[in-house]
Tab-separated table of C-alpha atoms in Angstrom:
chain	number	residue	atom	x	y	z
H	38	UNK	CA	124.263	6.200	72.737
H	39	UNK	CA	125.743	3.905	75.229
H	40	UNK	CA	129.359	4.205	76.730
H	41	UNK	CA	130.812	1.899	74.167
H	42	UNK	CA	129.511	4.270	71.356
H	43	UNK	CA	130.845	7.269	73.108
H	44	UNK	CA	134.287	5.858	73.567
H	45	UNK	CA	134.311	4.537	69.971
H	46	UNK	CA	133.173	8.083	68.795
H	47	UNK	CA	135.968	9.798	71.018
H	48	UNK	CA	138.756	7.489	69.902
H	49	UNK	CA	138.012	7.883	66.214
H	50	UNK	CA	137.583	11.510	66.603
H	51	UNK	CA	140.899	11.820	68.371
H	52	UNK	CA	142.658	10.022	65.470
H	53	UNK	CA	140.764	11.842	62.936
H	54	UNK	CA	141.531	15.318	64.422
H	55	UNK	CA	145.179	14.443	64.725
H	56	UNK	CA	145.211	13.691	61.081
H	57	UNK	CA	143.372	16.897	60.212
H	58	UNK	CA	145.610	18.889	62.390
H	59	UNK	CA	148.789	17.349	61.052
H	60	UNK	CA	147.908	15.703	57.762
H	61	UNK	CA	151.289	14.054	57.329
H	62	UNK	CA	152.576	10.658	58.154
H	63	UNK	CA	155.111	11.501	60.830
H	64	UNK	CA	155.817	11.136	64.522
H	65	UNK	CA	154.173	14.629	65.029
H	66	UNK	CA	151.074	13.326	63.989
H	67	UNK	CA	151.090	10.552	66.420
H	68	UNK	CA	151.971	13.175	69.105
H	69	UNK	CA	148.870	15.081	68.329
H	70	UNK	CA	146.762	11.962	68.483
H	71	UNK	CA	148.312	11.100	71.888
H	72	UNK	CA	147.670	14.530	73.128
H	73	UNK	CA	144.024	14.406	72.086
H	74	UNK	CA	143.081	10.836	72.930
H	75	UNK	CA	142.690	10.824	76.722
H	76	UNK	CA	141.133	14.174	77.212
H	77	UNK	CA	138.623	13.653	74.521
H	78	UNK	CA	137.699	10.208	75.718
H	79	UNK	CA	137.244	11.511	79.357
H	80	UNK	CA	135.212	14.407	77.995
H	81	UNK	CA	133.025	11.927	76.015
H	82	UNK	CA	132.342	9.954	79.299
H	83	UNK	CA	131.680	12.913	81.599
H	84	UNK	CA	128.201	13.752	80.762
H	85	UNK	CA	126.987	10.251	81.841
H	86	UNK	CA	128.169	10.841	85.283
H	87	UNK	CA	124.573	12.124	85.784
H	88	UNK	CA	123.461	8.522	85.671
H	89	UNK	CA	124.947	8.212	89.213
H	90	UNK	CA	123.098	11.379	90.530
H	91	UNK	CA	120.848	13.966	89.107
H	92	UNK	CA	118.720	13.424	86.025
H	93	UNK	CA	120.243	11.534	83.173
H	94	UNK	CA	120.492	13.482	79.845
H	95	UNK	CA	119.698	16.659	81.797
H	96	UNK	CA	122.183	17.265	84.663
H	97	UNK	CA	125.248	17.164	82.783
H	98	UNK	CA	123.897	17.173	79.203
H	99	UNK	CA	123.384	20.965	78.625
H	100	UNK	CA	124.936	23.944	77.269
H	101	UNK	CA	126.018	25.476	80.655
H	102	UNK	CA	128.108	22.429	81.440
H	103	UNK	CA	129.819	22.675	77.981
H	104	UNK	CA	130.488	26.348	78.516
H	105	UNK	CA	132.260	25.487	81.771
H	106	UNK	CA	134.423	22.997	79.954
H	107	UNK	CA	134.909	25.590	77.115
H	108	UNK	CA	136.159	28.130	79.811
H	109	UNK	CA	138.503	25.859	81.723
H	110	UNK	CA	141.406	26.220	79.225
H	111	UNK	CA	140.995	29.964	79.175
H	112	UNK	CA	140.851	30.550	82.957
H	113	UNK	CA	142.797	27.674	84.285
H	114	UNK	CA	145.155	26.647	81.342
H	115	UNK	CA	144.262	22.891	81.726
H	116	UNK	CA	141.535	20.596	80.379
H	117	UNK	CA	142.318	21.963	76.882
H	118	UNK	CA	140.672	19.194	74.866
H	119	UNK	CA	138.142	17.744	77.108
H	120	UNK	CA	135.361	20.034	75.783
H	121	UNK	CA	135.837	18.267	72.399
H	122	UNK	CA	134.772	14.986	74.135
H	123	UNK	CA	131.829	16.529	75.802
H	124	UNK	CA	130.468	18.251	72.621
H	125	UNK	CA	130.922	15.037	70.831
H	126	UNK	CA	128.997	13.229	73.512
H	127	UNK	CA	126.066	15.816	72.989
H	128	UNK	CA	126.117	15.536	69.185
H	129	UNK	CA	125.980	11.708	69.440
H	130	UNK	CA	123.107	11.850	71.928
H	131	UNK	CA	121.192	14.536	69.850
H	132	UNK	CA	121.776	13.035	66.337
H	133	UNK	CA	122.317	9.291	67.103
H	134	UNK	CA	119.546	8.464	69.688
H	135	UNK	CA	115.823	8.848	69.835
H	136	UNK	CA	115.709	10.589	73.087
H	137	UNK	CA	117.932	13.692	72.693
H	138	UNK	CA	119.153	15.725	75.534
H	139	UNK	CA	118.033	18.879	77.542
H	140	UNK	CA	120.326	21.430	76.120
H	141	UNK	CA	118.907	24.270	78.166
H	142	UNK	CA	118.602	22.450	81.527
H	143	UNK	CA	117.950	23.668	84.287
H	144	UNK	CA	116.066	26.495	82.732
H	145	UNK	CA	114.014	24.154	80.402
H	146	UNK	CA	113.591	20.373	80.755
H	147	UNK	CA	112.650	19.727	77.206
H	148	UNK	CA	114.933	17.115	75.431
H	149	UNK	CA	116.033	17.928	71.941
H	150	UNK	CA	116.881	15.221	69.432
H	151	UNK	CA	116.377	14.318	65.816
H	152	UNK	CA	113.820	11.895	64.484
H	153	UNK	CA	116.203	9.692	62.610
H	154	UNK	CA	118.085	8.576	65.867
H	155	UNK	CA	118.118	4.825	67.139
H	156	UNK	CA	117.431	3.370	70.553
H	157	UNK	CA	120.543	2.945	72.767
H	158	UNK	CA	120.441	-0.675	72.441
H	159	UNK	CA	119.735	-0.888	68.701
H	160	UNK	CA	121.880	-3.153	66.407
H	161	UNK	CA	122.333	0.017	64.232
H	162	UNK	CA	123.774	2.052	67.245
H	163	UNK	CA	127.378	1.428	66.013
H	164	UNK	CA	126.732	2.382	62.420
H	165	UNK	CA	125.107	5.555	63.598
H	166	UNK	CA	127.994	6.348	65.783
H	167	UNK	CA	130.323	5.894	62.739
H	168	UNK	CA	128.162	8.195	60.680
H	169	UNK	CA	127.971	11.009	63.294
H	170	UNK	CA	131.787	10.676	63.752
H	171	UNK	CA	132.404	11.047	60.114
H	172	UNK	CA	130.247	14.207	59.979
H	173	UNK	CA	132.015	15.648	63.058
H	174	UNK	CA	135.298	15.141	61.183
H	175	UNK	CA	134.121	16.545	58.032
H	176	UNK	CA	132.847	19.758	59.615
H	177	UNK	CA	136.102	20.103	61.533
H	178	UNK	CA	138.278	19.518	58.432
H	179	UNK	CA	136.087	21.977	56.486
H	180	UNK	CA	136.450	24.618	59.262
H	181	UNK	CA	140.163	24.244	59.569
H	182	UNK	CA	140.721	24.206	55.794
H	183	UNK	CA	138.439	27.061	54.928
H	184	UNK	CA	139.714	29.467	57.495
H	185	UNK	CA	142.413	31.868	56.101
H	186	UNK	CA	145.788	30.421	56.669
H	187	UNK	CA	146.827	32.993	59.514
H	188	UNK	CA	143.500	32.476	61.267
H	189	UNK	CA	143.795	28.687	61.103
H	190	UNK	CA	147.282	28.852	62.585
H	191	UNK	CA	145.954	31.036	65.439
H	192	UNK	CA	142.985	28.740	66.081
H	193	UNK	CA	145.171	25.679	66.205
H	194	UNK	CA	147.664	27.504	68.435
H	195	UNK	CA	144.796	28.239	70.958
H	196	UNK	CA	143.658	24.638	70.810
H	197	UNK	CA	147.269	23.408	71.516
H	198	UNK	CA	148.134	21.887	68.119
């Protein structure tokens, strides 16, 4: 996907997750969306830093980089939601584009993708972005709703919601 697609995905994901976490129409929901928006958008843009140096869709498009972003809130107490943006970037590149990403780089350079992706400059890329975003939100909502209530509250507390 292109930068526009990643930003669209991150913005919609931020609003959708805010509503999933706080499914009422109130100021608290807007505050959750505001809390999620900037970190998720920044995380969604981060992997493409490898276009400036390194190998694109390899250097910052892999599981070790995602693990670093997942560990940041645990060890440093900051960058709490950035990993969501990084993960959504990966999902969009794997499911939405023809090329895929090198998930296990630098150990293995093979790029993984799905055969139904579209070229980055395709007229269908925005539609694919919307479909992938809807699927991400459906999975997030299902996980949050299917967890036992106590576990869901603990998970949301860890996530800062």
